[in-house]
Amino acid sequence: MMSRSRQLRLLSPLENARLAARFPRAAIHLLRDCVAGSGVTPFPRRIGLFLTNRCNFACAMCAVQDVRDEGLARGGDLPFELLEKILAECGPHQPVADLLGGEPLLYRHLGDAVKLACRRNVLGVVTTNGLKLKEKAAELVEANLPVLQVSLDGWDEPSQTERGLVKGSFERLCEGVRAVQQARGKRPFPMIRVLTAITRANHTHLDRIQSVVAALGVSSWGVSNYFYINRNAHQRHQSFALVNGLSGSVAAHAIAEDVYLTPPQVQDLKSSLQRVQELNRRLRLRIAYSWNIDIEAYYSTRQAARSSMCDLPYTRMDFHTDGHMAVCVSGKRVGQVGRDSIAEIWRGRPMADYRALYERTRPMPMCFRCCGLSQTIKFDERG
């Protein structure tokens, strides 16, 4: 879940060229959309495939915790026959497919899912916490996975343990990345990115994580501000959801406080980001971070400005483990795999109604600091 220009910044020109050669239609769409800006695409440019609701981490920041909890009540994993139906329709359009969870490496058919996506000309991206990456490394390489994203929010064992509450996870993640690199050899795929979320635990030490990324031999590092919704916005969203037929799910951590980082912590974060820039003169990583966002405003009670624009309702559709189609992890069901055509739903009344709701009410309360706005958010002048 990221802006279109951010997708390009996460990879080097050579890596983008290699992906474009392998998935030409996806590359053309991405470049065209970056130039054209917002607007409804003819078919989803990006799809989220929730392969499993199970996870071996317990991250407070999990942006899909609400929908995972609902999914676990129905059953853990996406049936492979539903995955086949989704990818069969997506094939001619070459969208980017995020293979998600939960933790996707727990999905028994992950290797087959990657192979099937490749056969259907769908650019697959696996995002993992890395805990089982060493065991799955050879399988992912042999399946010819295009892009692997590994979440790293600590710089040593204690700090990484704060992420998912799993002891030993830092070393297992590092071993997993090295195992993929060894299995890959001189082959170009999978391309490896490391993703870091700014948290209360790491906001003063981002340069330490940067050094770990470089030591792992990974050149692409994505950094994002924390996805959260404060107590006032959460209360407003519950009322909003009832009135507008949403489930009440949010794509962010619902915190009990008004702000996630206090003003002194924000100043520490700014110092940490400055050290990252200074260190990168030597390390030369490709860092995808929204340097132009007003950090003081982001970690405050200020509302998103109406001019803030999330492109998820216009470019992305999610598919959950029971096969239902949804938009922007809001719990708004718009269709069902096996019964409905993705293209017809995307261009039809359910999505048109949702977009109209979004445009009429944006920013919705749940959009307070959600993933869809986190890279491009603007703020009201009011404090």
GROMACS .gro file of C-alpha atoms in nm:
model
  383
    1MET     CA    1   0.000   0.000   0.000
    2MET     CA    2   0.206   0.286  -0.129
    3SER     CA    3   0.192   0.579  -0.370
    4ARG     CA    4   0.278   0.514  -0.732
    5SER     CA    5   0.590   0.734  -0.738
    6ARG     CA    6   0.712   0.565  -0.419
    7GLN     CA    7   0.705   0.229  -0.600
    8LEU     CA    8   0.957   0.365  -0.849
    9ARG     CA    9   1.183   0.519  -0.584
   10LEU     CA   10   1.218   0.192  -0.397
   11LEU     CA   11   1.420   0.034  -0.680
   12SER     CA   12   1.721   0.140  -0.882
   13PRO     CA   13   1.685   0.234  -1.251
   14LEU     CA   14   1.842  -0.102  -1.347
   15GLU     CA   15   1.599  -0.294  -1.126
   16ASN     CA   16   1.304  -0.100  -1.266
   17ALA     CA   17   1.427  -0.178  -1.616
   18ARG     CA   18   1.451  -0.550  -1.540
   19LEU     CA   19   1.098  -0.553  -1.400
   20ALA     CA   20   0.973  -0.357  -1.701
   21ALA     CA   21   1.126  -0.612  -1.937
   22ARG     CA   22   0.956  -0.895  -1.749
   23PHE     CA   23   0.622  -0.721  -1.689
   24PRO     CA   24   0.595  -0.460  -1.966
   25ARG     CA   25   0.226  -0.380  -1.928
   26ALA     CA   26   0.261  -0.327  -1.552
   27ALA     CA   27   0.553  -0.090  -1.616
   28ILE     CA   28   0.361   0.108  -1.878
   29HIS     CA   29   0.064   0.143  -1.643
   30LEU     CA   30   0.283   0.262  -1.357
   31LEU     CA   31   0.459   0.526  -1.564
   32ARG     CA   32   0.135   0.641  -1.724
   33ASP     CA   33  -0.039   0.670  -1.388
   34CYS     CA   34   0.249   0.865  -1.234
   35VAL     CA   35   0.214   1.121  -1.514
   36ALA     CA   36  -0.167   1.126  -1.525
   37GLY     CA   37  -0.215   1.147  -1.148
   38SER     CA   38  -0.533   1.045  -0.970
   39GLY     CA   39  -0.830   0.891  -1.145
   40VAL     CA   40  -1.006   0.558  -1.175
   41THR     CA   41  -0.795   0.304  -1.364
   42PRO     CA   42  -0.968   0.066  -1.610
   43PHE     CA   43  -0.871  -0.234  -1.392
   44PRO     CA   44  -0.702  -0.242  -1.049
   45ARG     CA   45  -0.336  -0.153  -1.090
   46ARG     CA   46  -0.255  -0.326  -0.763
   47ILE     CA   47  -0.427  -0.612  -0.586
   48GLY     CA   48  -0.384  -0.727  -0.228
   49LEU     CA   49  -0.404  -1.104  -0.191
   50PHE     CA   50  -0.452  -1.193   0.175
   51LEU     CA   51  -0.321  -1.549   0.165
   52THR     CA   52  -0.358  -1.617   0.536
   53ASN     CA   53  -0.488  -1.451   0.849
   54ARG     CA   54  -0.232  -1.635   1.061
   55CYS     CA   55   0.083  -1.465   1.184
   56ASN     CA   56   0.381  -1.564   1.399
   57PHE     CA   57   0.436  -1.205   1.519
   58ALA     CA   58   0.224  -0.991   1.752
   59CYS     CA   59   0.283  -0.640   1.620
   60ALA     CA   60   0.083  -0.360   1.780
   61MET     CA   61   0.120  -0.165   1.456
   62CYS     CA   62  -0.044  -0.431   1.235
   63ALA     CA   63  -0.251  -0.230   0.987
   64VAL     CA   64  -0.472  -0.529   0.903
   65GLN     CA   65  -0.532  -0.660   1.255
   66ASP     CA   66  -0.905  -0.586   1.243
   67VAL     CA   67  -0.966  -0.773   0.916
   68ARG     CA   68  -0.734  -1.054   1.027
   69ASP     CA   69  -0.937  -1.103   1.344
   70GLU     CA   70  -1.254  -1.121   1.138
   71GLY     CA   71  -1.086  -1.361   0.895
   72LEU     CA   72  -0.958  -1.593   1.166
   73ALA     CA   73  -1.314  -1.636   1.285
   74ARG     CA   74  -1.404  -1.767   0.937
   75GLY     CA   75  -1.090  -1.971   0.870
   76GLY     CA   76  -0.719  -1.919   0.827
   77ASP     CA   77  -0.614  -1.939   0.462
   78LEU     CA   78  -0.726  -1.844   0.110
   79PRO     CA   79  -0.827  -2.159  -0.083
   80PHE     CA   80  -0.591  -2.208  -0.376
   81GLU     CA   81  -0.879  -2.249  -0.621
   82LEU     CA   82  -0.996  -1.896  -0.537
   83LEU     CA   83  -0.644  -1.766  -0.593
   84GLU     CA   84  -0.646  -1.932  -0.936
   85LYS     CA   85  -0.971  -1.756  -1.027
   86ILE     CA   86  -0.836  -1.417  -0.920
   87LEU     CA   87  -0.509  -1.449  -1.110
   88ALA     CA   88  -0.681  -1.586  -1.421
   89GLU     CA   89  -0.884  -1.266  -1.454
   90CYS     CA   90  -0.591  -1.043  -1.359
   91GLY     CA   91  -0.348  -1.195  -1.609
   92PRO     CA   92  -0.435  -0.986  -1.918
   93HIS     CA   93  -0.409  -0.663  -1.714
   94GLN     CA   94  -0.072  -0.729  -1.542
   95PRO     CA   95  -0.142  -0.565  -1.205
   96VAL     CA   96   0.106  -0.575  -0.919
   97ALA     CA   97  -0.002  -0.839  -0.664
   98ASP     CA   98   0.089  -0.796  -0.299
   99LEU     CA   99   0.103  -1.144  -0.143
  100LEU     CA  100   0.009  -1.063   0.214
  101GLY     CA  101  -0.110  -1.195   0.546
  102GLY     CA  102  -0.093  -1.232   0.834
  103GLU     CA  103   0.246  -1.372   0.753
  104PRO     CA  104   0.253  -1.500   0.391
  105LEU     CA  105   0.540  -1.743   0.457
  106LEU     CA  106   0.293  -1.945   0.668
  107TYR     CA  107   0.080  -2.006   0.359
  108ARG     CA  108   0.129  -2.367   0.253
  109HIS     CA  109   0.093  -2.292  -0.118
  110LEU     CA  110   0.312  -1.980  -0.131
  111GLY     CA  111   0.562  -2.119  -0.383
  112ASP     CA  112   0.280  -2.234  -0.610
  113ALA     CA  113   0.109  -1.896  -0.570
  114VAL     CA  114   0.424  -1.715  -0.685
  115LYS     CA  115   0.468  -1.949  -0.982
  116LEU     CA  116   0.105  -1.906  -1.083
  117ALA     CA  117   0.130  -1.527  -1.064
  118CYS     CA  118   0.438  -1.537  -1.287
  119ARG     CA  119   0.260  -1.759  -1.541
  120ARG     CA  120  -0.029  -1.512  -1.545
  121ASN     CA  121   0.208  -1.217  -1.600
  122VAL     CA  122   0.123  -1.073  -1.260
  123LEU     CA  123   0.410  -0.903  -1.076
  124GLY     CA  124   0.417  -1.067  -0.734
  125VAL     CA  125   0.550  -0.894  -0.422
  126VAL     CA  126   0.589  -1.089  -0.097
  127THR     CA  127   0.611  -0.882   0.223
  128THR     CA  128   0.731  -1.081   0.523
  129ASN     CA  129   0.850  -1.041   0.881
  130GLY     CA  130   1.139  -1.271   0.786
  131LEU     CA  131   1.098  -1.521   1.068
  132LYS     CA  132   1.070  -1.821   0.833
  133LEU     CA  133   1.262  -1.670   0.544
  134LYS     CA  134   1.568  -1.894   0.578
  135GLU     CA  135   1.354  -2.207   0.541
  136LYS     CA  136   1.163  -2.061   0.244
  137ALA     CA  137   1.455  -1.893   0.064
  138ALA     CA  138   1.522  -2.162  -0.196
  139GLU     CA  139   1.150  -2.206  -0.267
  140LEU     CA  140   1.100  -1.835  -0.335
  141VAL     CA  141   1.405  -1.813  -0.559
  142GLU     CA  142   1.308  -2.124  -0.756
  143ALA     CA  143   0.956  -1.987  -0.796
  144ASN     CA  144   1.116  -1.678  -0.959
  145LEU     CA  145   0.958  -1.429  -0.718
  146PRO     CA  146   1.007  -1.078  -0.862
  147VAL     CA  147   1.017  -0.870  -0.540
  148LEU     CA  148   1.074  -0.962  -0.175
  149GLN     CA  149   1.010  -0.706   0.100
  150VAL     CA  150   1.135  -0.774   0.452
  151SER     CA  151   1.012  -0.572   0.750
  152LEU     CA  152   1.290  -0.465   0.986
  153ASP     CA  153   1.214  -0.225   1.270
  154GLY     CA  154   1.510  -0.291   1.500
  155TRP     CA  155   1.889  -0.282   1.483
  156ASP     CA  156   1.964  -0.568   1.725
  157GLU     CA  157   1.787  -0.848   1.910
  158PRO     CA  158   1.620  -0.643   2.188
  159SER     CA  159   1.495  -0.368   1.956
  160GLN     CA  160   1.362  -0.608   1.692
  161THR     CA  161   1.196  -0.820   1.961
  162GLU     CA  162   0.988  -0.513   2.051
  163ARG     CA  163   0.841  -0.532   1.700
  164GLY     CA  164   0.676  -0.872   1.701
  165LEU     CA  165   0.749  -0.995   2.055
  166VAL     CA  166   0.949  -1.291   1.923
  167LYS     CA  167   1.290  -1.357   2.075
  168GLY     CA  168   1.567  -1.429   1.826
  169SER     CA  169   1.376  -1.269   1.541
  170PHE     CA  170   1.656  -1.025   1.448
  171GLU     CA  171   1.912  -1.294   1.377
  172ARG     CA  172   1.658  -1.515   1.201
  173LEU     CA  173   1.559  -1.227   0.975
  174CYS     CA  174   1.922  -1.153   0.890
  175GLU     CA  175   1.992  -1.520   0.824
  176GLY     CA  176   1.686  -1.529   0.601
  177VAL     CA  177   1.800  -1.237   0.387
  178ARG     CA  178   2.145  -1.390   0.350
  179ALA     CA  179   1.988  -1.726   0.257
  180VAL     CA  180   1.786  -1.564  -0.021
  181GLN     CA  181   2.094  -1.385  -0.151
  182GLN     CA  182   2.290  -1.712  -0.150
  183ALA     CA  183   2.012  -1.906  -0.323
  184ARG     CA  184   1.969  -1.628  -0.579
  185GLY     CA  185   2.337  -1.618  -0.672
  186LYS     CA  186   2.384  -1.395  -0.976
  187ARG     CA  187   2.020  -1.411  -1.082
  188PRO     CA  188   1.833  -1.078  -1.073
  189PHE     CA  189   1.527  -1.205  -0.887
  190PRO     CA  190   1.396  -1.169  -0.629
  191MET     CA  191   1.487  -0.806  -0.579
  192ILE     CA  192   1.512  -0.744  -0.205
  193ARG     CA  193   1.386  -0.441  -0.019
  194VAL     CA  194   1.389  -0.372   0.353
  195LEU     CA  195   1.092  -0.180   0.497
  196THR     CA  196   1.096   0.006   0.829
  197ALA     CA  197   0.808   0.166   1.016
  198ILE     CA  198   0.896   0.454   1.246
  199THR     CA  199   0.793   0.355   1.599
  200ARG     CA  200   0.829   0.476   1.955
  201ALA     CA  201   1.097   0.212   2.000
  202ASN     CA  202   1.315   0.303   1.701
  203HIS     CA  203   1.248   0.667   1.615
  204THR     CA  204   1.576   0.783   1.772
  205HIS     CA  205   1.787   0.510   1.608
  206LEU     CA  206   1.691   0.495   1.241
  207ASP     CA  207   2.056   0.538   1.143
  208ARG     CA  208   2.137   0.215   1.327
  209ILE     CA  209   1.876   0.029   1.123
  210GLN     CA  210   2.019   0.193   0.812
  211SER     CA  211   2.360   0.047   0.897
  212VAL     CA  212   2.208  -0.301   0.935
  213VAL     CA  213   2.039  -0.272   0.595
  214ALA     CA  214   2.370  -0.176   0.435
  215ALA     CA  215   2.556  -0.455   0.616
  216LEU     CA  216   2.305  -0.705   0.475
  217GLY     CA  217   2.399  -0.593   0.125
  218VAL     CA  218   2.050  -0.454   0.054
  219SER     CA  219   2.046  -0.123  -0.133
  220SER     CA  220   1.671  -0.040  -0.122
  221TRP     CA  221   1.522   0.083   0.205
  222GLY     CA  222   1.167   0.206   0.250
  223VAL     CA  223   1.084   0.409   0.562
  224SER     CA  224   0.731   0.504   0.660
  225ASN     CA  225   0.572   0.711   0.933
  226TYR     CA  226   0.355   0.523   1.180
  227PHE     CA  227   0.003   0.425   1.071
  228TYR     CA  228  -0.227   0.513   1.360
  229ILE     CA  229  -0.564   0.653   1.450
  230ASN     CA  230  -0.606   0.847   1.773
  231ARG     CA  231  -0.891   0.803   2.018
  232ASN     CA  232  -1.097   1.095   1.890
  233ALA     CA  233  -1.073   0.985   1.527
  234HIS     CA  234  -1.146   0.625   1.627
  235GLN     CA  235  -1.464   0.724   1.809
  236ARG     CA  236  -1.574   0.932   1.511
  237HIS     CA  237  -1.501   0.644   1.277
  238GLN     CA  238  -1.722   0.403   1.471
  239SER     CA  239  -2.016   0.639   1.425
  240PHE     CA  240  -1.920   0.701   1.061
  241ALA     CA  241  -1.902   0.327   0.992
  242LEU     CA  242  -2.248   0.264   1.133
  243VAL     CA  243  -2.404   0.539   0.926
  244ASN     CA  244  -2.228   0.443   0.602
  245GLY     CA  245  -2.235   0.064   0.613
  246LEU     CA  246  -1.869   0.001   0.693
  247SER     CA  247  -1.747  -0.262   0.935
  248GLY     CA  248  -1.555  -0.029   1.164
  249SER     CA  249  -1.219  -0.183   1.070
  250VAL     CA  250  -0.924   0.053   1.037
  251ALA     CA  251  -0.594   0.019   0.850
  252ALA     CA  252  -0.389   0.156   1.137
  253HIS     CA  253  -0.308   0.109   1.506
  254ALA     CA  254  -0.588   0.252   1.721
  255ILE     CA  255  -0.403   0.423   2.006
  256ALA     CA  256  -0.554   0.534   2.336
  257GLU     CA  257  -0.370   0.868   2.331
  258ASP     CA  258  -0.411   1.181   2.121
  259VAL     CA  259  -0.069   1.154   1.956
  260TYR     CA  260   0.170   0.869   1.886
  261LEU     CA  261   0.491   1.069   1.931
  262THR     CA  262   0.511   1.362   2.172
  263PRO     CA  263   0.668   1.694   2.057
  264PRO     CA  264   1.006   1.610   2.220
  265GLN     CA  265   0.999   1.268   2.052
  266VAL     CA  266   0.924   1.434   1.719
  267GLN     CA  267   1.237   1.647   1.761
  268ASP     CA  268   1.435   1.329   1.834
  269LEU     CA  269   1.289   1.176   1.518
  270LYS     CA  270   1.395   1.476   1.312
  271SER     CA  271   1.749   1.445   1.447
  272SER     CA  272   1.746   1.074   1.367
  273LEU     CA  273   1.634   1.143   1.009
  274GLN     CA  274   1.907   1.403   0.971
  275ARG     CA  275   2.167   1.147   1.077
  276VAL     CA  276   2.022   0.907   0.819
  277GLN     CA  277   2.078   1.163   0.544
  278GLU     CA  278   2.430   1.235   0.661
  279LEU     CA  279   2.521   0.866   0.687
  280ASN     CA  280   2.377   0.798   0.345
  281ARG     CA  281   2.639   1.016   0.183
  282ARG     CA  282   2.867   0.721   0.252
  283LEU     CA  283   2.627   0.422   0.240
  284ARG     CA  284   2.436   0.543  -0.070
  285LEU     CA  285   2.120   0.341  -0.011
  286ARG     CA  286   1.808   0.409  -0.216
  287ILE     CA  287   1.582   0.547   0.058
  288ALA     CA  288   1.211   0.588  -0.008
  289TYR     CA  289   1.077   0.826   0.255
  290SER     CA  290   0.845   1.125   0.231
  291TRP     CA  291   1.099   1.387   0.333
  292ASN     CA  292   0.861   1.674   0.253
  293ILE     CA  293   0.588   1.578   0.502
  294ASP     CA  294   0.534   1.812   0.795
  295ILE     CA  295   0.648   1.583   1.077
  296GLU     CA  296   0.522   1.808   1.355
  297ALA     CA  297   0.176   1.809   1.197
  298TYR     CA  298   0.180   1.436   1.126
  299TYR     CA  299   0.238   1.351   1.493
  300SER     CA  300  -0.023   1.595   1.621
  301THR     CA  301  -0.401   1.608   1.649
  302ARG     CA  302  -0.435   1.809   1.327
  303GLN     CA  303  -0.674   1.670   1.070
  304ALA     CA  304  -0.580   1.573   0.718
  305ALA     CA  305  -0.668   1.848   0.472
  306ARG     CA  306  -0.943   1.785   0.222
  307SER     CA  307  -0.682   1.825  -0.050
  308SER     CA  308  -0.512   1.506   0.075
  309MET     CA  309  -0.584   1.234  -0.178
  310CYS     CA  310  -0.567   0.858  -0.128
  311ASP     CA  311  -0.545   0.667  -0.455
  312LEU     CA  312  -0.645   0.327  -0.312
  313PRO     CA  313  -1.015   0.351  -0.408
  314TYR     CA  314  -0.906   0.431  -0.764
  315THR     CA  315  -0.620   0.186  -0.816
  316ARG     CA  316  -0.637  -0.106  -0.571
  317MET     CA  317  -0.864  -0.393  -0.472
  318ASP     CA  318  -0.812  -0.642  -0.190
  319PHE     CA  319  -0.911  -1.009  -0.178
  320HIS     CA  320  -0.956  -1.172   0.160
  321THR     CA  321  -0.926  -1.533   0.267
  322ASP     CA  322  -1.295  -1.612   0.219
  323GLY     CA  323  -1.280  -1.467  -0.133
  324HIS     CA  324  -1.460  -1.141  -0.069
  325MET     CA  325  -1.344  -0.832  -0.253
  326ALA     CA  326  -1.292  -0.519  -0.047
  327VAL     CA  327  -1.164  -0.168  -0.084
  328CYS     CA  328  -0.893   0.004   0.123
  329VAL     CA  329  -0.904  -0.247   0.411
  330SER     CA  330  -1.211  -0.060   0.536
  331GLY     CA  331  -1.422  -0.374   0.554
  332LYS     CA  332  -1.644  -0.248   0.271
  333ARG     CA  333  -1.730  -0.563   0.076
  334VAL     CA  334  -1.791  -0.498  -0.290
  335GLY     CA  335  -1.794  -0.847  -0.445
  336GLN     CA  336  -1.718  -1.218  -0.415
  337VAL     CA  337  -1.463  -1.424  -0.609
  338GLY     CA  338  -1.631  -1.699  -0.810
  339ARG     CA  339  -1.959  -1.510  -0.826
  340ASP     CA  340  -1.852  -1.167  -0.951
  341SER     CA  341  -1.621  -1.044  -1.221
  342ILE     CA  342  -1.339  -0.827  -1.085
  343ALA     CA  343  -1.365  -0.594  -1.386
  344GLU     CA  344  -1.741  -0.555  -1.352
  345ILE     CA  345  -1.719  -0.483  -0.980
  346TRP     CA  346  -1.433  -0.238  -1.036
  347ARG     CA  347  -1.629  -0.042  -1.297
  348GLY     CA  348  -1.970  -0.105  -1.143
  349ARG     CA  349  -2.205   0.041  -0.886
  350PRO     CA  350  -2.044  -0.090  -0.561
  351MET     CA  351  -1.711   0.078  -0.629
  352ALA     CA  352  -1.873   0.389  -0.775
  353ASP     CA  353  -2.079   0.427  -0.458
  354TYR     CA  354  -1.771   0.386  -0.238
  355ARG     CA  355  -1.571   0.640  -0.438
  356ALA     CA  356  -1.861   0.883  -0.416
  357LEU     CA  357  -1.871   0.834  -0.037
  358TYR     CA  358  -1.496   0.891  -0.016
  359GLU     CA  359  -1.505   1.204  -0.228
  360ARG     CA  360  -1.802   1.344  -0.039
  361THR     CA  361  -1.660   1.287   0.309
  362ARG     CA  362  -1.283   1.285   0.270
  363PRO     CA  363  -1.087   1.270   0.478
  364MET     CA  364  -1.286   0.994   0.643
  365PRO     CA  365  -1.217   0.960   1.018
  366MET     CA  366  -1.031   0.630   0.959
  367CYS     CA  367  -0.795   0.812   0.720
  368PHE     CA  368  -0.642   1.002   1.014
  369ARG     CA  369  -0.292   0.856   0.959
  370CYS     CA  370  -0.362   0.553   0.742
  371CYS     CA  371  -0.129   0.379   0.497
  372GLY     CA  372  -0.305   0.528   0.196
  373LEU     CA  373  -0.235   0.887   0.302
  374SER     CA  374   0.088   0.846   0.497
  375GLN     CA  375   0.317   0.931   0.204
  376THR     CA  376   0.123   1.229   0.067
  377ILE     CA  377  -0.083   1.369   0.355
  378LYS     CA  378  -0.144   1.742   0.389
  379PHE     CA  379  -0.290   1.916   0.691
  380ASP     CA  380  -0.552   2.171   0.780
  381GLU     CA  381  -0.415   2.501   0.902
  382ARG     CA  382  -0.604   2.460   1.228
  383GLY     CA  383  -0.399   2.331   1.521
   0.00000   0.00000   0.00000
